[in-house]
Short mmCIF file of C-alpha atoms in Angstrom, two decimals:
data_model
loop_
_atom_site.label_atom_id
_atom_site.label_comp_id
_atom_site.label_asym_id
_atom_site.label_seq_id
_atom_site.Cartn_x
_atom_site.Cartn_y
_atom_site.Cartn_z
CA UNK G 23 151.77 129.18 90.16
CA UNK G 24 149.98 126.91 92.32
CA UNK G 25 148.65 124.51 89.40
CA UNK G 26 152.13 123.96 88.61
CA UNK G 27 153.20 122.59 92.12
CA UNK G 28 150.11 120.49 91.68
CA UNK G 29 151.22 119.16 88.16
CA UNK G 30 154.86 118.49 89.17
CA UNK G 31 154.31 115.75 91.77
CA UNK G 32 151.56 113.95 89.35
CA UNK G 33 154.30 114.18 86.50
CA UNK G 34 157.09 112.94 88.81
CA UNK G 35 154.72 110.11 89.89
CA UNK G 36 153.94 109.14 86.14
CA UNK G 37 157.85 109.04 85.32
CA UNK G 38 158.25 106.94 88.21
CA UNK G 39 155.55 104.63 87.31
CA UNK G 40 156.94 103.97 83.84
CA UNK G 41 160.44 103.79 85.05
CA UNK G 42 160.42 101.66 88.05
CA UNK G 43 158.55 98.54 86.17
CA UNK G 44 161.26 98.77 83.21
CA UNK G 45 164.07 99.02 85.93
CA UNK G 46 162.46 95.54 87.42
CA UNK G 47 161.75 94.19 83.93
CA UNK G 48 165.73 94.09 83.66
CA UNK G 49 165.85 92.27 87.05
CA UNK G 50 163.08 89.97 85.72
CA UNK G 51 165.00 89.26 82.32
CA UNK G 52 167.78 87.90 84.42
CA UNK G 53 165.42 85.86 86.63
CA UNK G 54 163.88 84.53 83.12
CA UNK G 55 167.25 83.78 81.66
CA UNK G 56 168.38 81.57 84.50
CA UNK G 57 164.66 79.67 84.29
CA UNK G 58 165.40 79.08 80.74
CA UNK G 59 168.80 77.52 81.25
CA UNK G 60 167.20 75.49 84.28
CA UNK G 61 164.41 74.15 81.61
CA UNK G 62 167.19 73.12 79.35
CA UNK G 63 167.51 69.71 80.61
CA UNK G 64 163.66 69.35 81.14
CA UNK G 65 163.07 70.10 77.33
CA UNK G 66 165.84 67.48 76.32
CA UNK G 67 164.55 64.98 78.33
CA UNK G 68 161.27 65.39 76.61
CA UNK G 69 163.13 65.37 73.41
CA UNK G 70 164.66 62.12 74.41
CA UNK G 71 161.48 60.49 75.88
CA UNK G 72 159.52 61.18 72.09
CA UNK G 73 162.06 60.53 69.49
CA UNK G 74 159.81 61.63 66.75
CA UNK G 75 160.46 65.25 68.11
CA UNK G 76 163.48 66.59 66.25
CA UNK G 77 165.88 69.07 67.81
CA UNK G 78 164.81 72.18 65.54
CA UNK G 79 161.20 71.61 66.73
CA UNK G 80 162.52 71.60 70.37
CA UNK G 81 164.17 74.76 69.55
CA UNK G 82 161.13 75.96 67.86
CA UNK G 83 159.19 75.44 71.15
CA UNK G 84 161.59 77.29 73.15
CA UNK G 85 161.33 80.07 71.26
CA UNK G 86 157.77 80.04 71.51
CA UNK G 87 157.93 79.54 75.25
CA UNK G 88 158.04 83.63 76.31
CA UNK G 89 155.04 84.62 73.96
CA UNK G 90 153.36 81.18 75.13
CA UNK G 91 153.42 82.44 78.71
CA UNK G 92 151.93 85.89 77.77
CA UNK G 93 149.27 84.04 75.72
CA UNK G 94 148.65 82.08 78.73
CA UNK G 95 148.17 85.08 80.92
CA UNK G 96 145.57 86.57 78.50
CA UNK G 97 143.68 83.00 78.31
CA UNK G 98 143.43 82.95 82.15
CA UNK G 99 142.11 86.29 82.24
CA UNK G 100 139.35 85.44 79.53
CA UNK G 101 138.67 82.32 81.15
CA UNK G 102 137.97 84.11 84.20
CA UNK G 103 135.83 86.64 82.65
CA UNK G 104 133.80 84.52 80.29
CA UNK G 105 131.08 82.03 80.70
CA UNK G 106 131.94 78.51 80.67
CA UNK G 107 130.30 75.17 82.10
CA UNK G 108 132.69 74.59 84.64
CA UNK G 109 132.80 76.20 88.09
CA UNK G 110 136.13 75.77 89.32
CA UNK G 111 137.53 75.87 92.68
CA UNK G 112 141.07 75.92 91.73
CA UNK G 113 143.28 74.04 94.14
CA UNK G 114 140.34 72.02 95.16
CA UNK G 115 138.76 70.98 91.86
CA UNK G 116 135.89 71.97 89.74
CA UNK G 117 132.15 70.84 89.40
CA UNK G 118 131.06 70.31 85.72
CA UNK G 119 127.50 71.97 85.44
CA UNK G 120 125.07 69.83 83.35
CA UNK G 121 124.77 70.64 79.97
CA UNK G 122 120.93 70.78 78.75
CA UNK G 123 119.72 71.21 75.33
CA UNK G 124 116.06 71.95 74.68
CA UNK G 125 114.82 71.88 71.08
CA UNK G 126 117.87 73.06 69.56
CA UNK G 127 118.48 75.69 72.07
CA UNK G 128 121.59 75.45 74.44
CA UNK G 129 120.12 76.28 77.97
CA UNK G 130 122.85 74.61 79.76
CA UNK G 131 123.67 75.79 83.41
CA UNK G 132 126.96 77.74 82.97
CA UNK G 133 128.76 79.58 85.73
CA UNK G 134 127.15 82.60 85.23
CA UNK G 135 123.45 80.88 85.67
CA UNK G 136 124.78 79.51 88.93
CA UNK G 137 125.99 83.12 90.08
CA UNK G 138 122.68 84.62 88.95
CA UNK G 139 120.85 81.74 91.33
CA UNK G 140 123.14 82.25 94.24
CA UNK G 141 122.48 86.11 94.13
CA UNK G 142 118.40 85.14 93.60
CA UNK G 143 118.88 82.73 96.85
CA UNK G 144 120.70 85.56 98.68
CA UNK G 145 118.41 88.44 97.72
CA UNK G 146 115.40 86.09 98.63
CA UNK G 147 117.17 85.00 102.13
CA UNK G 148 118.16 88.71 102.92
CA UNK G 149 114.48 90.18 101.90
CA UNK G 150 112.54 87.54 103.60
CA UNK G 151 114.41 88.38 106.95
CA UNK G 152 113.86 91.83 106.27
CA UNK G 153 110.44 91.85 104.90
CA UNK G 154 109.51 89.45 107.90
CA UNK G 155 110.64 92.31 110.03
CA UNK G 156 108.49 95.02 108.37
CA UNK G 157 105.34 92.77 108.43
CA UNK G 158 105.35 93.46 112.31
CA UNK G 159 106.88 96.91 112.41
CA UNK G 160 104.85 100.08 113.17
CA UNK G 161 105.27 103.57 112.59
CA UNK G 162 105.92 103.89 116.23
CA UNK G 163 109.08 101.84 116.14
CA UNK G 164 112.36 102.19 114.17
CA UNK G 165 113.87 99.37 112.28
CA UNK G 166 117.46 97.85 113.18
CA UNK G 167 120.23 95.90 111.91
CA UNK G 168 119.96 94.26 108.68
CA UNK G 169 116.28 95.98 108.10
CA UNK G 170 117.77 99.39 108.90
CA UNK G 171 120.61 98.92 106.21
CA UNK G 172 118.42 97.69 103.58
CA UNK G 173 116.02 100.21 104.55
CA UNK G 174 118.51 103.19 103.81
CA UNK G 175 118.91 101.47 100.34
CA UNK G 176 115.32 101.16 99.58
CA UNK G 177 114.69 104.49 100.85
CA UNK G 178 117.19 106.12 98.69
CA UNK G 179 116.02 104.09 95.59
CA UNK G 180 112.30 104.99 96.39
CA UNK G 181 113.05 108.96 96.73
CA UNK G 182 116.14 110.01 94.96
CA UNK G 183 115.95 107.61 92.18
CA UNK G 184 112.39 106.69 91.30
CA UNK G 185 110.52 109.59 92.94
CA UNK G 186 112.64 112.50 91.70
CA UNK G 187 112.87 110.90 88.18
CA UNK G 188 109.54 109.65 87.51
CA UNK G 189 107.39 111.91 89.52
CA UNK G 190 103.81 110.97 89.65
CA UNK G 191 102.75 107.42 89.53
CA UNK G 192 106.31 106.34 90.42
CA UNK G 193 105.24 103.59 92.94
CA UNK G 194 104.03 101.30 90.00
CA UNK G 195 107.86 100.84 89.08
CA UNK G 196 109.07 101.02 92.52
CA UNK G 197 109.29 96.90 92.78
CA UNK G 198 111.18 96.77 89.34
CA UNK G 199 113.52 99.35 90.11
CA UNK G 200 114.25 98.12 93.39
CA UNK G 201 114.79 94.34 92.15
CA UNK G 202 116.79 95.63 89.27
CA UNK G 203 119.03 97.70 91.96
CA UNK G 204 119.63 94.69 94.44
CA UNK G 205 119.79 92.27 91.86
CA UNK G 206 122.99 93.83 90.07
CA UNK G 207 124.33 95.07 93.14
CA UNK G 208 124.52 91.54 94.58
CA UNK G 209 126.05 90.17 91.44
CA UNK G 210 128.39 92.72 91.59
CA UNK G 211 129.38 91.96 95.00
CA UNK G 212 129.49 88.28 94.38
CA UNK G 213 131.75 88.59 91.44
CA UNK G 214 134.32 90.46 94.07
CA UNK G 215 133.96 87.30 96.40
CA UNK G 216 137.00 84.72 95.85
CA UNK G 217 135.84 81.78 93.23
CA UNK G 218 132.68 84.21 92.35
CA UNK G 219 132.09 85.08 88.98
CA UNK G 220 130.56 88.50 87.72
CA UNK G 221 127.31 87.60 86.07
CA UNK G 222 126.52 91.30 85.26
CA UNK G 223 130.14 91.01 83.77
CA UNK G 224 128.46 89.02 80.82
CA UNK G 225 126.64 91.07 78.26
CA UNK G 226 123.98 88.40 77.85
CA UNK G 227 123.02 89.07 81.17
CA UNK G 228 122.92 93.05 81.20
CA UNK G 229 121.20 92.79 77.57
CA UNK G 230 118.29 90.67 79.44
CA UNK G 231 117.88 93.25 82.24
CA UNK G 232 118.16 96.36 79.64
CA UNK G 233 115.43 94.59 77.62
CA UNK G 234 113.55 94.43 80.74
CA UNK G 235 113.90 98.40 81.48
CA UNK G 236 113.11 98.68 77.48
CA UNK G 237 109.61 96.77 77.83
CA UNK G 238 108.96 98.32 81.14
CA UNK G 239 109.75 102.08 79.23
CA UNK G 240 107.67 100.86 76.39
CA UNK G 241 104.77 100.01 78.31
CA UNK G 242 104.88 102.94 81.05
CA UNK G 243 104.74 105.41 77.33
CA UNK G 244 101.86 103.64 76.34
CA UNK G 245 99.82 103.56 79.34
CA UNK G 246 100.69 107.71 79.97
CA UNK G 247 99.85 108.69 76.58
CA UNK G 248 97.91 105.98 74.76
CA UNK G 249 98.72 104.75 71.15
CA UNK G 250 98.00 108.24 69.68
CA UNK G 251 100.37 110.13 72.43
CA UNK G 252 103.08 107.49 71.87
CA UNK G 253 103.12 108.17 68.05
CA UNK G 254 103.08 111.81 68.44
CA UNK G 255 106.24 111.66 71.01
CA UNK G 256 107.90 109.94 68.09
CA UNK G 257 107.44 113.02 65.91
CA UNK G 258 108.94 115.03 68.77
CA UNK G 259 106.78 117.66 68.14
CA UNK G 260 108.12 118.98 65.16
CA UNK G 261 106.35 120.05 61.80
CA UNK G 262 105.64 117.33 59.64
CA UNK G 263 108.06 118.12 57.01
CA UNK G 264 110.68 116.76 59.38
CA UNK G 265 109.15 113.69 60.50
CA UNK G 266 110.80 111.71 57.69
CA UNK G 267 114.19 112.50 59.96
CA UNK G 268 112.86 112.77 63.21
CA UNK G 269 110.77 109.70 63.40
CA UNK G 270 113.81 107.33 62.52
CA UNK G 271 115.79 109.08 64.90
CA UNK G 272 113.09 108.82 67.71
CA UNK G 273 112.97 105.20 66.93
CA UNK G 274 116.62 104.45 66.88
CA UNK G 275 116.64 106.38 70.17
CA UNK G 276 114.14 104.15 71.92
CA UNK G 277 116.68 101.28 71.10
CA UNK G 278 120.11 103.07 71.97
CA UNK G 279 118.75 103.98 75.54
CA UNK G 280 118.75 100.01 76.56
CA UNK G 281 121.59 99.61 74.43
CA UNK G 282 123.84 102.24 76.25
CA UNK G 283 122.64 100.38 79.36
CA UNK G 284 123.67 97.16 78.33
CA UNK G 285 127.05 98.17 77.47
CA UNK G 286 127.93 100.52 80.29
CA UNK G 287 127.25 97.89 83.08
CA UNK G 288 128.90 95.04 81.10
CA UNK G 289 131.70 97.05 80.19
CA UNK G 290 132.37 98.63 83.65
CA UNK G 291 132.04 95.00 85.40
CA UNK G 292 134.56 93.40 82.64
CA UNK G 293 136.97 96.12 82.64
CA UNK G 294 137.49 95.78 86.49
CA UNK G 295 138.08 92.34 86.56
CA UNK G 296 140.37 92.73 83.77
CA UNK G 297 142.49 95.31 85.24
CA UNK G 298 143.08 93.44 88.46
CA UNK G 299 144.05 90.29 86.59
CA UNK G 300 146.43 92.01 84.48
CA UNK G 301 147.99 93.85 87.49
CA UNK G 302 148.38 90.77 89.11
CA UNK G 303 149.77 88.63 85.83
CA UNK G 304 152.27 91.59 85.56
CA UNK G 305 154.41 90.01 88.27
CA UNK G 306 154.09 86.99 86.50
CA UNK G 307 154.99 87.82 83.08
CA UNK G 308 157.95 89.61 84.45
CA UNK G 309 158.74 87.07 87.03
CA UNK G 310 159.75 89.40 89.77
CA UNK G 311 158.68 89.50 93.29
CA UNK G 312 159.57 93.00 93.60
CA UNK G 313 156.93 93.90 91.02
CA UNK G 314 154.74 91.84 92.77
CA UNK G 315 155.04 93.60 96.07
CA UNK G 316 155.61 96.98 94.93
CA UNK G 317 153.20 97.22 91.88
CA UNK G 318 150.70 94.20 91.47
CA UNK G 319 149.43 93.75 95.02
CA UNK G 320 148.89 97.06 96.07
CA UNK G 321 147.42 98.41 92.73
CA UNK G 322 145.56 95.23 92.79
CA UNK G 323 143.97 95.92 96.18
CA UNK G 324 143.27 99.66 95.40
CA UNK G 325 141.30 98.30 92.02
CA UNK G 326 139.58 96.12 94.10
CA UNK G 327 138.11 98.68 96.42
CA UNK G 328 137.53 100.72 93.69
CA UNK G 329 135.74 97.85 92.14
CA UNK G 330 133.51 97.59 95.27
CA UNK G 331 132.56 101.38 94.82
CA UNK G 332 131.78 100.74 91.10
CA UNK G 333 129.62 97.92 92.46
CA UNK G 334 127.13 100.25 94.25
CA UNK G 335 127.78 102.78 91.30
CA UNK G 336 127.00 100.94 88.32
CA UNK G 337 124.10 99.12 90.16
CA UNK G 338 122.65 102.86 90.93
CA UNK G 339 123.67 104.17 87.45
CA UNK G 340 121.53 101.15 85.76
CA UNK G 341 118.47 102.16 87.92
CA UNK G 342 119.03 105.55 88.02
CA UNK G 343 119.02 105.48 84.07
CA UNK G 344 116.06 102.94 84.01
CA UNK G 345 113.87 105.47 86.14
CA UNK G 346 115.10 108.06 83.88
CA UNK G 347 114.03 106.93 80.76
CA UNK G 348 110.74 105.63 82.58
CA UNK G 349 110.06 109.28 83.56
CA UNK G 350 110.93 110.58 80.11
CA UNK G 351 108.65 108.39 78.35
CA UNK G 352 105.90 108.99 81.13
CA UNK G 353 106.44 112.84 81.10
CA UNK G 354 104.22 114.99 79.56
CA UNK G 355 105.89 118.31 79.03
CA UNK G 356 109.25 119.29 78.12
CA UNK G 357 109.89 116.09 76.52
CA UNK G 358 112.37 117.45 73.90
CA UNK G 359 114.69 119.25 75.98
CA UNK G 360 114.76 116.23 78.55
CA UNK G 361 115.75 113.90 75.76
CA UNK G 362 118.22 116.02 74.42
CA UNK G 363 119.94 116.41 77.68
CA UNK G 364 119.81 112.54 77.81
CA UNK G 365 121.31 112.05 74.52
CA UNK G 366 124.19 114.38 75.44
CA UNK G 367 124.81 112.48 78.63
CA UNK P 15 147.94 91.66 77.57
CA UNK P 16 147.76 92.56 73.68
CA UNK P 17 146.63 89.24 73.26
CA UNK P 18 143.55 89.57 75.60
CA UNK P 19 142.73 92.72 73.72
CA UNK P 20 142.59 90.58 70.74
CA UNK P 21 140.30 88.13 71.97
CA UNK P 22 138.14 90.77 73.22
CA UNK P 23 137.96 92.40 69.94
CA UNK P 24 137.19 89.20 68.46
CA UNK P 25 133.97 88.99 69.87
CA UNK P 26 134.07 86.38 72.53
CA UNK P 27 132.99 88.78 75.17
CA UNK P 28 130.14 89.77 73.17
CA UNK P 29 129.12 86.71 71.79
CA UNK P 30 125.16 86.06 72.10
CA UNK P 31 124.36 83.08 74.39
CA UNK P 32 120.55 82.59 74.21
CA UNK P 33 120.45 80.38 77.02
CA UNK P 34 121.95 82.71 79.57
CA UNK P 35 119.41 85.17 78.37
CA UNK P 36 116.75 82.48 79.04
CA UNK P 37 118.16 81.96 82.41
CA UNK P 38 118.72 85.54 83.43
CA UNK P 39 115.30 86.38 82.37
CA UNK P 40 113.41 83.39 83.96
CA UNK P 41 115.52 84.29 87.24
CA UNK P 42 115.02 88.13 87.34
CA UNK P 43 111.09 87.74 86.56
CA UNK P 44 110.86 84.85 89.26
CA UNK P 45 113.00 87.07 91.78
CA UNK P 46 110.92 90.35 91.14
CA UNK P 47 107.60 88.30 91.84
CA UNK P 48 108.71 86.76 94.87
CA UNK P 49 110.57 89.92 96.27
CA UNK P 50 107.55 91.91 95.07
CA UNK P 51 105.37 89.75 97.78
CA UNK P 52 107.82 89.22 100.23
CA UNK P 53 109.58 92.27 100.58
CA UNK P 54 108.78 95.33 98.75
CA UNK P 55 105.21 95.13 99.51
CA UNK P 56 105.91 95.37 103.68
CA UNK P 57 109.05 97.58 103.18
CA UNK P 58 107.01 99.97 100.95
CA UNK P 59 104.01 99.96 102.91
CA UNK P 60 105.57 100.46 106.20
CA UNK P 61 107.94 103.35 104.66
CA UNK P 62 104.72 104.85 103.06
CA UNK P 63 102.88 104.38 106.60
CA UNK P 64 105.88 106.08 108.67
CA UNK P 65 105.82 108.80 105.94
CA UNK P 66 102.30 109.57 106.81
CA UNK P 67 102.86 109.21 110.52
CA UNK P 68 105.89 111.84 110.39
CA UNK P 69 103.73 114.07 108.24
CA UNK P 70 100.74 113.86 110.60
CA UNK P 71 102.76 114.22 113.80
CA UNK P 72 104.17 117.46 111.94
CA UNK P 73 100.67 118.71 111.06
CA UNK P 74 99.19 117.76 114.56
CA UNK P 75 102.55 119.63 116.21
CA UNK P 76 101.91 122.64 113.91
CA UNK P 77 98.06 122.48 114.81
CA UNK P 78 99.13 122.17 118.57
CA UNK P 79 101.23 125.25 117.93
CA UNK P 80 98.56 127.35 116.24
CA UNK P 81 96.07 126.31 118.97
CA UNK P 82 98.37 127.50 121.73
CA UNK P 83 99.19 130.64 119.86
CA UNK P 84 95.36 131.07 119.79
CA UNK P 85 94.85 130.51 123.41
CA UNK P 86 97.88 132.81 124.46
CA UNK P 87 96.44 135.58 122.27
CA UNK P 88 93.01 134.96 123.94
CA UNK P 89 94.78 134.96 127.35
CA UNK P 90 96.38 137.91 126.64
CA UNK P 91 93.34 139.77 125.51
CA UNK P 92 91.25 138.59 128.81
CA UNK P 93 94.29 139.73 130.76
CA UNK P 94 94.22 143.11 129.08
CA UNK P 95 90.16 143.12 129.46
CA UNK P 96 90.60 142.37 133.02
CA UNK P 97 93.16 144.90 133.57
CA UNK P 98 90.85 147.59 132.11
CA UNK P 99 87.89 146.21 133.99
CA UNK P 100 89.79 146.84 137.26
CA UNK P 101 91.27 150.00 136.06
CA UNK P 102 87.83 150.82 135.74
CA UNK P 103 86.59 149.59 138.83
CA UNK P 104 89.53 151.55 140.85
CA UNK P 105 88.75 154.66 139.02
CA UNK P 106 84.84 154.49 139.70
CA UNK P 107 85.84 153.49 143.28
CA UNK P 108 87.87 156.53 143.59
CA UNK P 109 85.33 158.78 141.96
CA UNK P 110 82.56 157.51 143.97
CA UNK P 111 84.82 158.09 147.20
CA UNK P 112 85.50 161.52 145.93
CA UNK P 113 82.20 162.28 145.50
CA UNK P 114 81.06 160.66 148.66
CA UNK P 115 83.85 162.58 150.71
CA UNK P 116 82.86 165.81 149.04
CA UNK P 117 79.22 164.91 149.75
CA UNK P 118 79.73 164.29 153.36
CA UNK P 119 82.11 166.94 153.93
CA UNK P 120 79.52 169.38 152.65
CA UNK P 121 76.63 168.00 154.09
CA UNK P 122 78.64 168.33 157.20
CA UNK P 123 79.58 172.08 156.47
CA UNK P 124 76.12 172.78 155.69
CA UNK P 125 74.84 170.91 158.95
CA UNK P 126 77.78 172.95 161.18
CA UNK P 127 76.57 176.03 159.30
CA UNK P 128 73.14 175.20 160.15
CA UNK P 129 74.00 174.31 163.92
CA UNK P 130 76.04 177.71 164.13
CA UNK P 131 73.03 179.62 162.81
CA UNK P 132 70.72 177.90 165.11
CA UNK P 133 73.19 178.51 167.97
CA UNK P 134 73.69 182.06 167.13
CA UNK P 135 69.80 182.54 167.09
CA UNK P 136 69.38 181.04 170.21
CA UNK P 137 72.20 183.27 171.59
CA UNK P 138 70.65 186.07 169.92
CA UNK P 139 67.14 184.88 171.73
CA UNK P 140 68.72 184.26 175.07
CA UNK P 141 70.53 187.67 174.86
CA UNK P 142 67.30 189.08 174.27
CA UNK P 143 65.48 187.26 176.89
CA UNK P 144 68.49 188.20 179.36
CA UNK P 145 67.86 191.59 178.21
CA UNK P 146 64.35 191.84 178.82
CA UNK P 147 64.92 190.54 182.44
CA UNK P 148 67.73 192.67 182.81
CA UNK P 149 65.93 195.58 181.74
CA UNK P 150 62.99 194.94 184.03
CA UNK P 151 65.26 193.96 186.98
CA UNK P 152 66.98 197.16 186.23
CA UNK P 153 63.77 199.15 186.17
CA UNK P 154 62.60 197.40 189.30
CA UNK P 155 65.69 198.19 190.90
CA UNK P 156 65.57 201.74 189.60
CA UNK P 157 62.50 202.05 190.86
CA UNK P 158 62.79 200.97 194.26
CA UNK P 159 66.37 202.92 194.44
CA UNK P 160 64.10 205.88 193.52
CA UNK P 161 61.35 204.85 196.03
CA UNK P 162 64.24 204.62 198.87
CA UNK P 163 65.65 207.77 197.66
CA UNK P 164 62.86 210.01 197.28
CA UNK P 165 60.26 208.43 199.43
CA UNK P 166 57.95 211.02 198.59
CA UNK P 167 54.42 211.69 197.41
CA UNK P 168 55.47 211.39 193.68
CA UNK P 169 53.34 208.78 192.05
CA UNK P 170 55.01 205.48 191.60
CA UNK P 171 53.51 205.25 187.91
CA UNK P 172 54.96 208.86 186.60
CA UNK P 173 58.12 208.01 188.09
CA UNK P 174 58.48 204.40 186.61
CA UNK P 175 57.66 206.16 183.07
CA UNK P 176 60.37 208.57 183.64
CA UNK P 177 62.86 205.95 184.35
CA UNK P 178 61.86 203.93 181.77
CA UNK P 179 62.21 206.42 179.23
CA UNK P 180 65.79 207.07 180.81
CA UNK P 181 66.62 203.35 180.32
CA UNK P 182 65.41 203.28 176.94
CA UNK P 183 67.64 206.22 176.20
CA UNK P 184 70.41 204.63 178.02
CA UNK P 185 69.97 201.28 175.82
CA UNK P 186 70.01 202.91 172.62
CA UNK P 187 72.99 205.24 173.46
CA UNK P 188 74.95 202.00 174.20
CA UNK P 189 73.81 200.34 171.14
#
């Protein structure tokens, strides 16, 4: 009974969410129709300017106008998401970034490289300030301000991520985990700043970061078990007759972990941006102020706040899983159960 | 919307870019090394030190608590011992006083007894002496009386003997 009561408003909301844009679309169509009529003289003027263009061609251009506008929205979104060589500050102009090719490899400075450097600079500034404060801090006085804020995050990574997942010998991996966490976090957050780009929304960046995790994990495993123990891990402790199945599965498993890390971070960061831009473009496609006020802006703000949360969440998830993989690779007992749990996850 | 999905599927989002991978790796490693030097070292050291400090403070507090409890226990023991000691002393004092009192009273009693006895004896002696004196006096008086009465040739000695015997009889009769 109670459940029904809960479901009904939700269903109602869904119906409204479907109906309202449709109704507004009708309104938008009239807008579009008036726009079309207004544009007729312009295109006729263009036709007059270039005599080579015949009337049917102009008609075809007219016909293609609506889908062209739609494609333009998609193009803008992809332009925003993808990496390129221009750092654009829309109304003010843009900066063309240098193109560098060394030995046949294109290592030009792209928008995402600039963002990475901005993130690095920010990280270095913030943590040189914080680190400087910690140099003359004693156990007797508490940190304050920025140092305190960062300490909360550092302490969280140290205890709840590293210590609880890696266990013994977690101190060795702390610098890597902390750097990865703050690097991804700052990348995610700078992606939400106007004119910024999300470097972590580029699969190459996330791939590189997860390759680092992969190497750290493998080295930790080798150090913890030695070559023999490492190879034994690949058999997952099963009978030798099963090795022909288990060994390939375990080897593939080693690679699926960083692959999952790559795709998770990349997809999460990209999806959020696509959703925000799509929501905004709804109002442009439907050519309606009502849609803009009622749907695009509120929903875009909501998703933007959600993205703020996701920025922290994904940085945490990446770090957490890295720590978990290191912990699994260095664990001595209960490897199989834990690995099965992660595979499920 | 549809076209954006098609672009995504077409792979431009997933297209590899060695340049970006290279720059990411370089940037990340440099940031990692610098941060390790300037930030993580001091921060983690400070955190570990603080953790240790807190742990040692807790330990010290526990130790102090144990110590104070031990001292309290010892104090209680001492107090109990002192109580017992004072009880004992009071009891002993009482016993001693009792004994002393009984001793003194006994002694006084015996002394009094003795004094009474000696007084009685003395009284007895005095009485006997007085009786002797009285007897002699009475005998003399009797003799004088008899002399005055008789004034005869009677021998004084014979008469005295008679009176003596008479007095003897008298005293025995009286007793």
